[in-house]
PDB file of C-alpha atoms and ligand atoms in Angstrom:
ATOM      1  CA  UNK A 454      90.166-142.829-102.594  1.00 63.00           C
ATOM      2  CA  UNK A 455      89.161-144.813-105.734  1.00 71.00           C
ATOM      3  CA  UNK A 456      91.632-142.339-107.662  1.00 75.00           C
ATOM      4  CA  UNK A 457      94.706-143.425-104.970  1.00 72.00           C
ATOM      5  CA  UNK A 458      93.756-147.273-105.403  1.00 74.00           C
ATOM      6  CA  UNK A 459      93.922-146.591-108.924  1.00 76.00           C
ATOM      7  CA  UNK A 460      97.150-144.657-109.208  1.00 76.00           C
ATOM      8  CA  UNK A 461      98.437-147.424-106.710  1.00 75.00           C
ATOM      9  CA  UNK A 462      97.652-149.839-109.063  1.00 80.00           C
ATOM     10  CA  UNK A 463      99.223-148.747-112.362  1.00 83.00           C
ATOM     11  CA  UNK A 464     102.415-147.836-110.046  1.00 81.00           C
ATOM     12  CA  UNK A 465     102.713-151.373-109.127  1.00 83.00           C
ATOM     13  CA  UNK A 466     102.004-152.812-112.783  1.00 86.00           C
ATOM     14  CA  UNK A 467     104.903-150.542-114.073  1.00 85.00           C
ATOM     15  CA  UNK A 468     107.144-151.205-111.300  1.00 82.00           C
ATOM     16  CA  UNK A 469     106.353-155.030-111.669  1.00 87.00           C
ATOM     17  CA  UNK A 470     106.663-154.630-115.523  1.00 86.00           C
ATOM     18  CA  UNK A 471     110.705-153.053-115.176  1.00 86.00           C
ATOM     19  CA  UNK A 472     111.948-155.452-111.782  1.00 87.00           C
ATOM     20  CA  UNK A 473     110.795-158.824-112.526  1.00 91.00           C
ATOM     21  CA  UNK A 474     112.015-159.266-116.153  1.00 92.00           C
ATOM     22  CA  UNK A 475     114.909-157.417-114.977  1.00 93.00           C
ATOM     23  CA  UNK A 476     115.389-160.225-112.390  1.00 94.00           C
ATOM     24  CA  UNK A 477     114.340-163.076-114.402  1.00 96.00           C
ATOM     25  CA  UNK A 478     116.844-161.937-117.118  1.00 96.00           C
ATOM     26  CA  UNK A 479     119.296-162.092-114.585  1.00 96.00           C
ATOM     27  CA  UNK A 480     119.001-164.290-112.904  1.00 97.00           C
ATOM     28  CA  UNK A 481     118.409-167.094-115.922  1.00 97.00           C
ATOM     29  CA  UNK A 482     121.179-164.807-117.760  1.00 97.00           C
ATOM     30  CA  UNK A 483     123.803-166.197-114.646  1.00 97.00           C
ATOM     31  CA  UNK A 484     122.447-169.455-115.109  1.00 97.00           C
ATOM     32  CA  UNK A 485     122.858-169.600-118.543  1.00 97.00           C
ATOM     33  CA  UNK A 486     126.130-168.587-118.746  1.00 97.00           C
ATOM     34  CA  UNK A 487     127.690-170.547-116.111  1.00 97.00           C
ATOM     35  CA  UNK A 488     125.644-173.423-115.511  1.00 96.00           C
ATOM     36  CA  UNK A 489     125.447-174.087-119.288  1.00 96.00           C
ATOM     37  CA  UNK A 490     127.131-171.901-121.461  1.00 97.00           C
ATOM     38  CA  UNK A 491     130.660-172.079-119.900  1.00 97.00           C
ATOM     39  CA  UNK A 492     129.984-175.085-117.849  1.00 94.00           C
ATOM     40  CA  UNK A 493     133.291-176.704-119.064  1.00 94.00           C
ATOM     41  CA  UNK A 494     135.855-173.867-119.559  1.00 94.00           C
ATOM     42  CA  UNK A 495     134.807-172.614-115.397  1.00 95.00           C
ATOM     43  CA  UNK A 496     134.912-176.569-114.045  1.00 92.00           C
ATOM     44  CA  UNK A 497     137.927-175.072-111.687  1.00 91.00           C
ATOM     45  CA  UNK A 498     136.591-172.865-110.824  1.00 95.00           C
ATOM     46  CA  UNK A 499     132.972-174.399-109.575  1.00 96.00           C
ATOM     47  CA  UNK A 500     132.811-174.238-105.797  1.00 96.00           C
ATOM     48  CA  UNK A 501     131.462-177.564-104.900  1.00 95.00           C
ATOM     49  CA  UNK A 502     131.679-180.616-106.952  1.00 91.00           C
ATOM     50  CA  UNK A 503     127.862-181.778-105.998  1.00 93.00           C
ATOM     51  CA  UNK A 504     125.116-179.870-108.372  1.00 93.00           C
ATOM     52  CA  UNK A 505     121.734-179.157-107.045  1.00 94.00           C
ATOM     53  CA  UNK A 506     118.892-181.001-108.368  1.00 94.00           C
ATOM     54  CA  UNK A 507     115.902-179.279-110.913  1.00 95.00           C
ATOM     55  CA  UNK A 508     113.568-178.974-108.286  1.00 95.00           C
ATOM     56  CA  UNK A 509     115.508-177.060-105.694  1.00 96.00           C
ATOM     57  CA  UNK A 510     116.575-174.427-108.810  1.00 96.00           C
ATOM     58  CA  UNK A 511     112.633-174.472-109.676  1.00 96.00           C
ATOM     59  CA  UNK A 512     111.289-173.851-106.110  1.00 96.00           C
ATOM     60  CA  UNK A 513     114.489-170.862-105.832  1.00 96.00           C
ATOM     61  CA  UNK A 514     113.280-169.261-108.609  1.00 96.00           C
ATOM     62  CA  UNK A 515     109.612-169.146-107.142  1.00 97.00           C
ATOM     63  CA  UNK A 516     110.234-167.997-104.235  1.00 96.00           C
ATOM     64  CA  UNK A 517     112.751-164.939-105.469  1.00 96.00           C
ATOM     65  CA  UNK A 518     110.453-164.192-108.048  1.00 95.00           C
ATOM     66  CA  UNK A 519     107.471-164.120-104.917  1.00 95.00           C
ATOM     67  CA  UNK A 520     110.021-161.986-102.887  1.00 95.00           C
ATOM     68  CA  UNK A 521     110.567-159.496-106.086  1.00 93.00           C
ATOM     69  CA  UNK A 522     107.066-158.648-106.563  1.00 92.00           C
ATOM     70  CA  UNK A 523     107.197-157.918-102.735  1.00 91.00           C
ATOM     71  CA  UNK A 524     110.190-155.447-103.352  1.00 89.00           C
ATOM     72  CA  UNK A 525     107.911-153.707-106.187  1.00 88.00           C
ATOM     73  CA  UNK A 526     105.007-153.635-104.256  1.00 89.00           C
ATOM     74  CA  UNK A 527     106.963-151.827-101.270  1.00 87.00           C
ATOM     75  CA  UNK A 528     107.808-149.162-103.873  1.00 85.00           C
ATOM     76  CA  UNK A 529     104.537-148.435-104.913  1.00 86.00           C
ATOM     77  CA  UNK A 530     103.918-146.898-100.827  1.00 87.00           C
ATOM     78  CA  UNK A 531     107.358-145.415-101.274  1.00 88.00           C
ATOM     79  CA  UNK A 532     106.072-143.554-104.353  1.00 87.00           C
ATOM     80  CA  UNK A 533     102.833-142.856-103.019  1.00 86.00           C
ATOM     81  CA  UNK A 534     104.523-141.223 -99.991  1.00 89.00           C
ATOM     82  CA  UNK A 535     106.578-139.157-102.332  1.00 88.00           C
ATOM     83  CA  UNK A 536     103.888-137.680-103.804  1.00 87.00           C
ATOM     84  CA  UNK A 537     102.387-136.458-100.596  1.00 88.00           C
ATOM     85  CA  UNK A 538     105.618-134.966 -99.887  1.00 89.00           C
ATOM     86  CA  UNK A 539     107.229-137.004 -97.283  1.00 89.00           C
ATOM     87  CA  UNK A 540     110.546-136.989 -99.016  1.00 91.00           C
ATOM     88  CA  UNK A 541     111.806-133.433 -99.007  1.00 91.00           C
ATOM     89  CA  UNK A 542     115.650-134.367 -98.958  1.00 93.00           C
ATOM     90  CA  UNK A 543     115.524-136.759-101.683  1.00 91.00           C
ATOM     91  CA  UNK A 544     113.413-134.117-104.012  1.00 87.00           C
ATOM     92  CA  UNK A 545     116.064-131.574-102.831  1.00 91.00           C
ATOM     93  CA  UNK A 546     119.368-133.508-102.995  1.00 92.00           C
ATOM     94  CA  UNK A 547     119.035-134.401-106.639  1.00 88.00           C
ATOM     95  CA  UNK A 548     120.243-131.468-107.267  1.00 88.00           C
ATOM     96  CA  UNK A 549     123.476-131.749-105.379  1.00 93.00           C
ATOM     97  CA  UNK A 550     125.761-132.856-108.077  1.00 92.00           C
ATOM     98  CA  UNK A 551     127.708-135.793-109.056  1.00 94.00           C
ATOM     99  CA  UNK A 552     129.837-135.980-105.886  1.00 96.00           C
ATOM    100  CA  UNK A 553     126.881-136.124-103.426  1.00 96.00           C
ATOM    101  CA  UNK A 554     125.265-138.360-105.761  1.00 96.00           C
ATOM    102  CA  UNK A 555     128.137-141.013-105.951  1.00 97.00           C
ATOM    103  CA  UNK A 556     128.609-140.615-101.662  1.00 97.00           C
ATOM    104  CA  UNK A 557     125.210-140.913-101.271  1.00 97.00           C
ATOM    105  CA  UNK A 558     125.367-144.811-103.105  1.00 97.00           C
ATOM    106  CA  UNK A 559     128.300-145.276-101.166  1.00 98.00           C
ATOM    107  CA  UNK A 560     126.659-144.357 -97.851  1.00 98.00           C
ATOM    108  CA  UNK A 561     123.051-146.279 -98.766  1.00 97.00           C
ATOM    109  CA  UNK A 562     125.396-149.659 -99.962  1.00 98.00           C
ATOM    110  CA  UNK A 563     127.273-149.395 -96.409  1.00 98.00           C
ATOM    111  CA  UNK A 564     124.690-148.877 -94.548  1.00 97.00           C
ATOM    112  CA  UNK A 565     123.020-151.489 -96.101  1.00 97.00           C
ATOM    113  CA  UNK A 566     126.209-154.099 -95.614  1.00 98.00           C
ATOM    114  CA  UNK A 567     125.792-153.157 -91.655  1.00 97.00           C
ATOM    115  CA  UNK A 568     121.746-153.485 -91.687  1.00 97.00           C
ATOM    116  CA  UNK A 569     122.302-156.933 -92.810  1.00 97.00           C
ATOM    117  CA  UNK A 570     124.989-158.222 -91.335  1.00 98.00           C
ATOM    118  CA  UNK A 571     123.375-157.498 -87.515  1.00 97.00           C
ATOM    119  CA  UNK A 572     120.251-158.320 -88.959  1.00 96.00           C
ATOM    120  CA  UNK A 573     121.417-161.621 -90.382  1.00 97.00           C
ATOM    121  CA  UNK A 574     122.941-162.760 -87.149  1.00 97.00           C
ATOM    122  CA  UNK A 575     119.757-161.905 -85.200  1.00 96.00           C
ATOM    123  CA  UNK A 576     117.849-163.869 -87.639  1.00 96.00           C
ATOM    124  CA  UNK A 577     120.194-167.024 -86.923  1.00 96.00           C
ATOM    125  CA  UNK A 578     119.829-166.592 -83.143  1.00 93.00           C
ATOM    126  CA  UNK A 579     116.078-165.246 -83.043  1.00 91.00           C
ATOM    127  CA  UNK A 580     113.060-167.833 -81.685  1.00 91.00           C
ATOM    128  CA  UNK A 581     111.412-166.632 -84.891  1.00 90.00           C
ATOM    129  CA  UNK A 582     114.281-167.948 -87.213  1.00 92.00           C
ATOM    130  CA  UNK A 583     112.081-170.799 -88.786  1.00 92.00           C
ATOM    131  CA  UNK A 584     109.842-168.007 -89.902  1.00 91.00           C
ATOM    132  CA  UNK A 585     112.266-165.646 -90.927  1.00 94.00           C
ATOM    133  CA  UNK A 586     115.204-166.770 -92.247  1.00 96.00           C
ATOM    134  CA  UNK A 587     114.740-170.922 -92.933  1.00 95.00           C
ATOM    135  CA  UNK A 588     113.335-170.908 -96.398  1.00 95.00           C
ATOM    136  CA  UNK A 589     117.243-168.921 -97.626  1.00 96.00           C
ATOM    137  CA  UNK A 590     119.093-172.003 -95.445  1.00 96.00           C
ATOM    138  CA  UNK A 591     117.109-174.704 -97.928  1.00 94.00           C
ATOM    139  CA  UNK A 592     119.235-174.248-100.437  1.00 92.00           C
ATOM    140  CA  UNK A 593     122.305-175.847 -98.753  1.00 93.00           C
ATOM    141  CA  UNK A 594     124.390-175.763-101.963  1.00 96.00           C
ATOM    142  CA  UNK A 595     123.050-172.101-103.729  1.00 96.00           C
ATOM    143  CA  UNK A 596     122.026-171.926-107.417  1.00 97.00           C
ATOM    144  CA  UNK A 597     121.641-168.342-109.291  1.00 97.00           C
ATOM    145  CA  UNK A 598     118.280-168.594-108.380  1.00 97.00           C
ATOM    146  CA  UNK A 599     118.735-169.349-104.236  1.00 96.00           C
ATOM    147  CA  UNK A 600     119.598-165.148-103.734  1.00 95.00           C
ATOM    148  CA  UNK A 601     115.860-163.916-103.069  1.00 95.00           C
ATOM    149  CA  UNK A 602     114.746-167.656-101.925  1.00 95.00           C
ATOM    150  CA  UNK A 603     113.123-165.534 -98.644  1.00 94.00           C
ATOM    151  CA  UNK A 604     110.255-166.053 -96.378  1.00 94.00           C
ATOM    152  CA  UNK A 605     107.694-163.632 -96.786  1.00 93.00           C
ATOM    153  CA  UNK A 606     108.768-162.110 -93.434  1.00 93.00           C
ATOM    154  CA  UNK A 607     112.836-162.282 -94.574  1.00 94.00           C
ATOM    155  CA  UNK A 608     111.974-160.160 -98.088  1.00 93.00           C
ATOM    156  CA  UNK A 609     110.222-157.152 -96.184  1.00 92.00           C
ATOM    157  CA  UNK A 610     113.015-156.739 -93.535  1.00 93.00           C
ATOM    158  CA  UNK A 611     115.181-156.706 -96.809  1.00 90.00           C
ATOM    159  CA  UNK A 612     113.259-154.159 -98.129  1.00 87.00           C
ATOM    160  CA  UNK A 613     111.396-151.668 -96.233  1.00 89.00           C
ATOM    161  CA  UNK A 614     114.217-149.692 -94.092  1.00 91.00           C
ATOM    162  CA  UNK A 615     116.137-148.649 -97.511  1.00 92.00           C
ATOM    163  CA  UNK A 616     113.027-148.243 -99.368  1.00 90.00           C
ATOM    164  CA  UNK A 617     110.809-146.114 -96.639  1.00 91.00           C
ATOM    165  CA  UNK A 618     113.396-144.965 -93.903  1.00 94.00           C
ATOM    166  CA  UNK A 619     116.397-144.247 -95.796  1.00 95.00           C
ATOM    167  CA  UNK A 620     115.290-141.721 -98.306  1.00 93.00           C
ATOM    168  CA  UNK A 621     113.433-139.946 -95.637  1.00 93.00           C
ATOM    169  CA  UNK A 622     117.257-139.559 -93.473  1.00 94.00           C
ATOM    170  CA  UNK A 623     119.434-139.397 -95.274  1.00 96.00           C
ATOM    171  CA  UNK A 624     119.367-136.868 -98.605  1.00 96.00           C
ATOM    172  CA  UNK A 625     119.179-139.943-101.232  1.00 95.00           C
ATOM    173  CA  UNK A 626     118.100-138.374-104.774  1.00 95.00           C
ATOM    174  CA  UNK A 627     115.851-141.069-106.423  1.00 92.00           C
ATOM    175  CA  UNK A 628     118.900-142.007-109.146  1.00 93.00           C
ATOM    176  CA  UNK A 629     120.535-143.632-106.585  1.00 95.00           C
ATOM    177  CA  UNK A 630     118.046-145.859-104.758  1.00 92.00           C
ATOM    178  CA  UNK A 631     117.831-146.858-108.534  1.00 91.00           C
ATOM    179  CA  UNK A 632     121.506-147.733-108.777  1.00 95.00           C
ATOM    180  CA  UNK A 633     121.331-149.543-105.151  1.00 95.00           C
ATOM    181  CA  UNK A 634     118.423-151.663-105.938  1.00 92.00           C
ATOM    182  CA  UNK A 635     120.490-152.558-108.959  1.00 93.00           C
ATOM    183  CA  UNK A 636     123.616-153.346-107.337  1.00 96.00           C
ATOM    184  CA  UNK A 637     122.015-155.445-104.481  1.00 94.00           C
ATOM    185  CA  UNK A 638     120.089-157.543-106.904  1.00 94.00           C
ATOM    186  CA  UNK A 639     123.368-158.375-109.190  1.00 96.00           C
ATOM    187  CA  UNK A 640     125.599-159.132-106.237  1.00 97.00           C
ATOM    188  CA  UNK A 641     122.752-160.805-104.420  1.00 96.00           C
ATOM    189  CA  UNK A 642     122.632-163.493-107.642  1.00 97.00           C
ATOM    190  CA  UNK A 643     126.240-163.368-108.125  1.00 97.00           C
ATOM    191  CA  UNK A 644     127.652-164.403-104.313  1.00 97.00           C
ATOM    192  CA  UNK A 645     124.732-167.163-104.778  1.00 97.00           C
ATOM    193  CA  UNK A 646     125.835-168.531-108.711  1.00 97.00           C
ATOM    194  CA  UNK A 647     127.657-171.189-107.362  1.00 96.00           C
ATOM    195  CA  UNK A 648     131.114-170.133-109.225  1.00 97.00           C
ATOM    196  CA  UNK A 649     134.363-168.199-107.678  1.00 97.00           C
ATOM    197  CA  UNK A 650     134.283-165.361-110.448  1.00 96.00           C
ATOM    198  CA  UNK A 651     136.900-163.039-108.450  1.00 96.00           C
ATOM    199  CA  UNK A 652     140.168-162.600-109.386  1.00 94.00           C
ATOM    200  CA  UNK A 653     143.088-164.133-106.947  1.00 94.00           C
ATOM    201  CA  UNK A 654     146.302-163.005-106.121  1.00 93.00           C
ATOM    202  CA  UNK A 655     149.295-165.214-106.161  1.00 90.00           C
ATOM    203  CA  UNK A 656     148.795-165.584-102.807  1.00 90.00           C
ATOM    204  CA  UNK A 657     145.705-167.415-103.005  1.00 91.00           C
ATOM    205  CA  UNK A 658     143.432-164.563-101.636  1.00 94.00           C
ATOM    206  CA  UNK A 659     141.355-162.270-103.594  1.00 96.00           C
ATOM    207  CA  UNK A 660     142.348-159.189-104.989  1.00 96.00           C
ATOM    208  CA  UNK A 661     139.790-156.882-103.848  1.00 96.00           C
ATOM    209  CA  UNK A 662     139.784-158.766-100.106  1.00 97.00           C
ATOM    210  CA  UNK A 663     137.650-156.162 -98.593  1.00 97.00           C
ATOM    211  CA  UNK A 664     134.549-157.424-100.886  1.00 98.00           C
ATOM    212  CA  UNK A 665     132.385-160.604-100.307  1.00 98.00           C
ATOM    213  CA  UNK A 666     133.124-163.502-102.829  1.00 98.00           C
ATOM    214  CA  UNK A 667     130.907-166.357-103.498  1.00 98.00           C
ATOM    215  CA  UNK A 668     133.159-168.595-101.584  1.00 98.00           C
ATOM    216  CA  UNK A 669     132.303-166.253 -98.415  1.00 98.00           C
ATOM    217  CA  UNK A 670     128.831-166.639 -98.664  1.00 98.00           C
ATOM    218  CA  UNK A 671     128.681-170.329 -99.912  1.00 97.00           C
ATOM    219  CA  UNK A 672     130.682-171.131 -96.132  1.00 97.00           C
ATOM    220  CA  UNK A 673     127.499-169.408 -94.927  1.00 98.00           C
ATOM    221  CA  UNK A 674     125.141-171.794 -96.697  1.00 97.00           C
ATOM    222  CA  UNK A 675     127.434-174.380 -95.865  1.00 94.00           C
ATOM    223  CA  UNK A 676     128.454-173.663 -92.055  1.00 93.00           C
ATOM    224  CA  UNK A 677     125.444-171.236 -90.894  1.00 92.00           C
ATOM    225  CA  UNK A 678     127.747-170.085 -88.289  1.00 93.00           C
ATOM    226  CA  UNK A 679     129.866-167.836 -90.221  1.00 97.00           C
ATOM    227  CA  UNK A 680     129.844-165.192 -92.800  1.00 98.00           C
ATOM    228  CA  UNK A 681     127.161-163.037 -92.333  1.00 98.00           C
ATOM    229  CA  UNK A 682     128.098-160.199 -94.354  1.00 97.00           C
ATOM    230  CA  UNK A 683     126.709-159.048 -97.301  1.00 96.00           C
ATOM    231  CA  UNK A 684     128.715-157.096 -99.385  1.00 98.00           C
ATOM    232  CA  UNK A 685     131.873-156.125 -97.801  1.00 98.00           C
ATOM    233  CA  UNK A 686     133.847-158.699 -95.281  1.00 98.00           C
ATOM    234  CA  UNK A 687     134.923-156.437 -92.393  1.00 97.00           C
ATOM    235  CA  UNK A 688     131.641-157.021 -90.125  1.00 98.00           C
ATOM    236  CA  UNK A 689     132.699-160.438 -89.943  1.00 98.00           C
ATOM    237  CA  UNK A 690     136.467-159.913 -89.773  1.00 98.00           C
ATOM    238  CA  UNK A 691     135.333-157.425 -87.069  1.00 98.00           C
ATOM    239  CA  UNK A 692     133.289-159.422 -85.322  1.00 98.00           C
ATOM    240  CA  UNK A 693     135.836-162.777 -85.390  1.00 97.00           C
ATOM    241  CA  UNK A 694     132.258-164.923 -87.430  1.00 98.00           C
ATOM    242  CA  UNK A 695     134.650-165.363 -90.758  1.00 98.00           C
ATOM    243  CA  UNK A 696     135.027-169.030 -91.388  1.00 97.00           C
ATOM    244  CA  UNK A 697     138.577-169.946 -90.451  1.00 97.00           C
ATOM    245  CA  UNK A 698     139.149-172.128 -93.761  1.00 96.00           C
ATOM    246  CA  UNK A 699     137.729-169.300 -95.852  1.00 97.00           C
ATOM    247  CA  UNK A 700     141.151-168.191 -97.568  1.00 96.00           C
ATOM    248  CA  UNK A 701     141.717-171.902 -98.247  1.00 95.00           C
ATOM    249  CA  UNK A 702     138.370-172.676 -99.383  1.00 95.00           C
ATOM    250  CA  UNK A 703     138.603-169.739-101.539  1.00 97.00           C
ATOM    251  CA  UNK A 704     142.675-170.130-103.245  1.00 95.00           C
ATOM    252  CA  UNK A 705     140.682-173.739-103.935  1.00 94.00           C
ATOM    253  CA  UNK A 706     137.870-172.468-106.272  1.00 95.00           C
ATOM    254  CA  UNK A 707     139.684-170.018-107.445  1.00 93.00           C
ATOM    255  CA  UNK A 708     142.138-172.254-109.054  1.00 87.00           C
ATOM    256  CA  UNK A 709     145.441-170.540-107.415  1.00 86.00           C
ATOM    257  CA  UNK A 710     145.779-174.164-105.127  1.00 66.00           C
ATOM    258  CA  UNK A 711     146.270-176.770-106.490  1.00 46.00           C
ATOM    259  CA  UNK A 712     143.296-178.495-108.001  1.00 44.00           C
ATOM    260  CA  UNK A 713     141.631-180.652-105.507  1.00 47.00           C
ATOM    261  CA  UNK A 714     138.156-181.662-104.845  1.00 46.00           C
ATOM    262  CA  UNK A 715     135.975-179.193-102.725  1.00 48.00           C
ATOM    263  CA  UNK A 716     135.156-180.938 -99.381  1.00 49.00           C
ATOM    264  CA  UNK A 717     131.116-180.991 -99.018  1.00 49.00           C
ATOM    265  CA  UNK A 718     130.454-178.775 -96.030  1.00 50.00           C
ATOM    266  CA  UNK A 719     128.613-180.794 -93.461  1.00 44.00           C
TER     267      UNK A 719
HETATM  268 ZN1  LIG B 149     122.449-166.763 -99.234  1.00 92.37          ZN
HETATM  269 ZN1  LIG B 150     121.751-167.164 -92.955  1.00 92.37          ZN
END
């Protein structure tokens, strides 16, 4: 028992030691850049005019960093279920070459996008909502730091069905729950950083229209009513929650409109 606790222990310490400088060099990295850095030479292309004050940046940052110790300290059961063997098809499909490896990222991301989207709209309807999913819905105008601003309860529904259920479904080699943890943390900060980064088409949508922008998600933070999705837009095109005035709102901070101030969403 004391050997497990033990074990447990150094498992968290090195998972804390890679994700939250990993995070925080993200996630101040985004701010850096944009907020500072390239402030002037990205004005078009900010999404609202207002900024947020210090303190709401400070109290984001807190509360993602709070929410990415909980996603290291769900890994260290994941890894402690590992080694008692309860994930024979991950063990096993590393070996399954490149292919299954890059399908297999493609399958956990879209089954993620899905997970999220119903769970995000339950959250919004659910008696429990001022528990779950209030604390994200502070930050009314999102900073780099607002994209793991969770409740406590909000951060483990995140977490725990890709981290304990997935890998023992589907045939996920490790690698890749790697790479997904990866990808959901940089698009997390990016559709949060307060900036339309995408690139438009002269028609005033974006290229790749299939993907989430930050414009999509800042509607959400802005009108809590639509755009749910998380990384792909066809849940909510699906489902008729896109915000009407999203293609607008979008050719706007993207710069293809012309150059008028972003109306504060109510
Ligand atoms: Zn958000
Ligand atoms: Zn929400």
């Amino acid at each position: 028992m004391s050997h497990l606790l033990i074990d447990a222990g150094q498992i968290w310490l090195l998972n804390l030691a890679i994700v939250l400088p990993a995070y925080v060099a993200l996630a101040v990295g985004v701010w850096l850049l944009l907020w500072v850095l390239l402030r002037r030479a990205l004005q078009r292309r900010k999404i609202r005019e207002a900024t947020p004050p210090a303190r709401q940046l400070r109290s984001e940052f807190l509360y993602s960093l709070r929410s990415v110790v909980i996603f290291a300290t769900s890994s260290v059961g994941v890894a402690l279920l590992a080694r008692a063997g309860a994930y024979p098809l991950a063990d096993r499909a590393a070996g399954w070459g490149p292919a299954w490896f890059w399908a297999s990222l493609g399958l956990m991301i879209l089954g993620q996008d899905a997970y999220i989207y119903w769970l995000h709209r339950w959250m919004h309807r659910s008696r429990w909502y001022r528990r779950l999913h209030r604390r994200h819905h502070f930050s009314h105008n999102p900073s780099p730091f607002s994209g793991y601003s969770f409740d406590l309860a909000e951060a483990f529904l995140m977490t725990a069905p890709f981290a304990y259920l997935w890998p023992a479904i589907v045939p996920t080699p490790w690698a890749v729950s790697l790479l997904f943890m990866g990808h959901q943390i940089v698009r997390n900060t990016l559709l949060h950083c307060g900036y339309e980064l995408t690139p438009a088409r002269a028609d005033g949508r974006p290229w790749f229209d299939w993907l989430t922008t930050s414009t999509h998600h800042d509607l959400h933070h802005g009108h809590a009513g639509y755009n749910f999705a998380a990384w792909f837009t066809w849940w909510d095109r699906w489902m008729g929650t896109e915000h009407p005035e999203y293609y607008a709102r979008y050719a706007r901070a993207a710069g293809v409109a012309a150059a008028s101030p972003v109306e504060q969403p109510a």
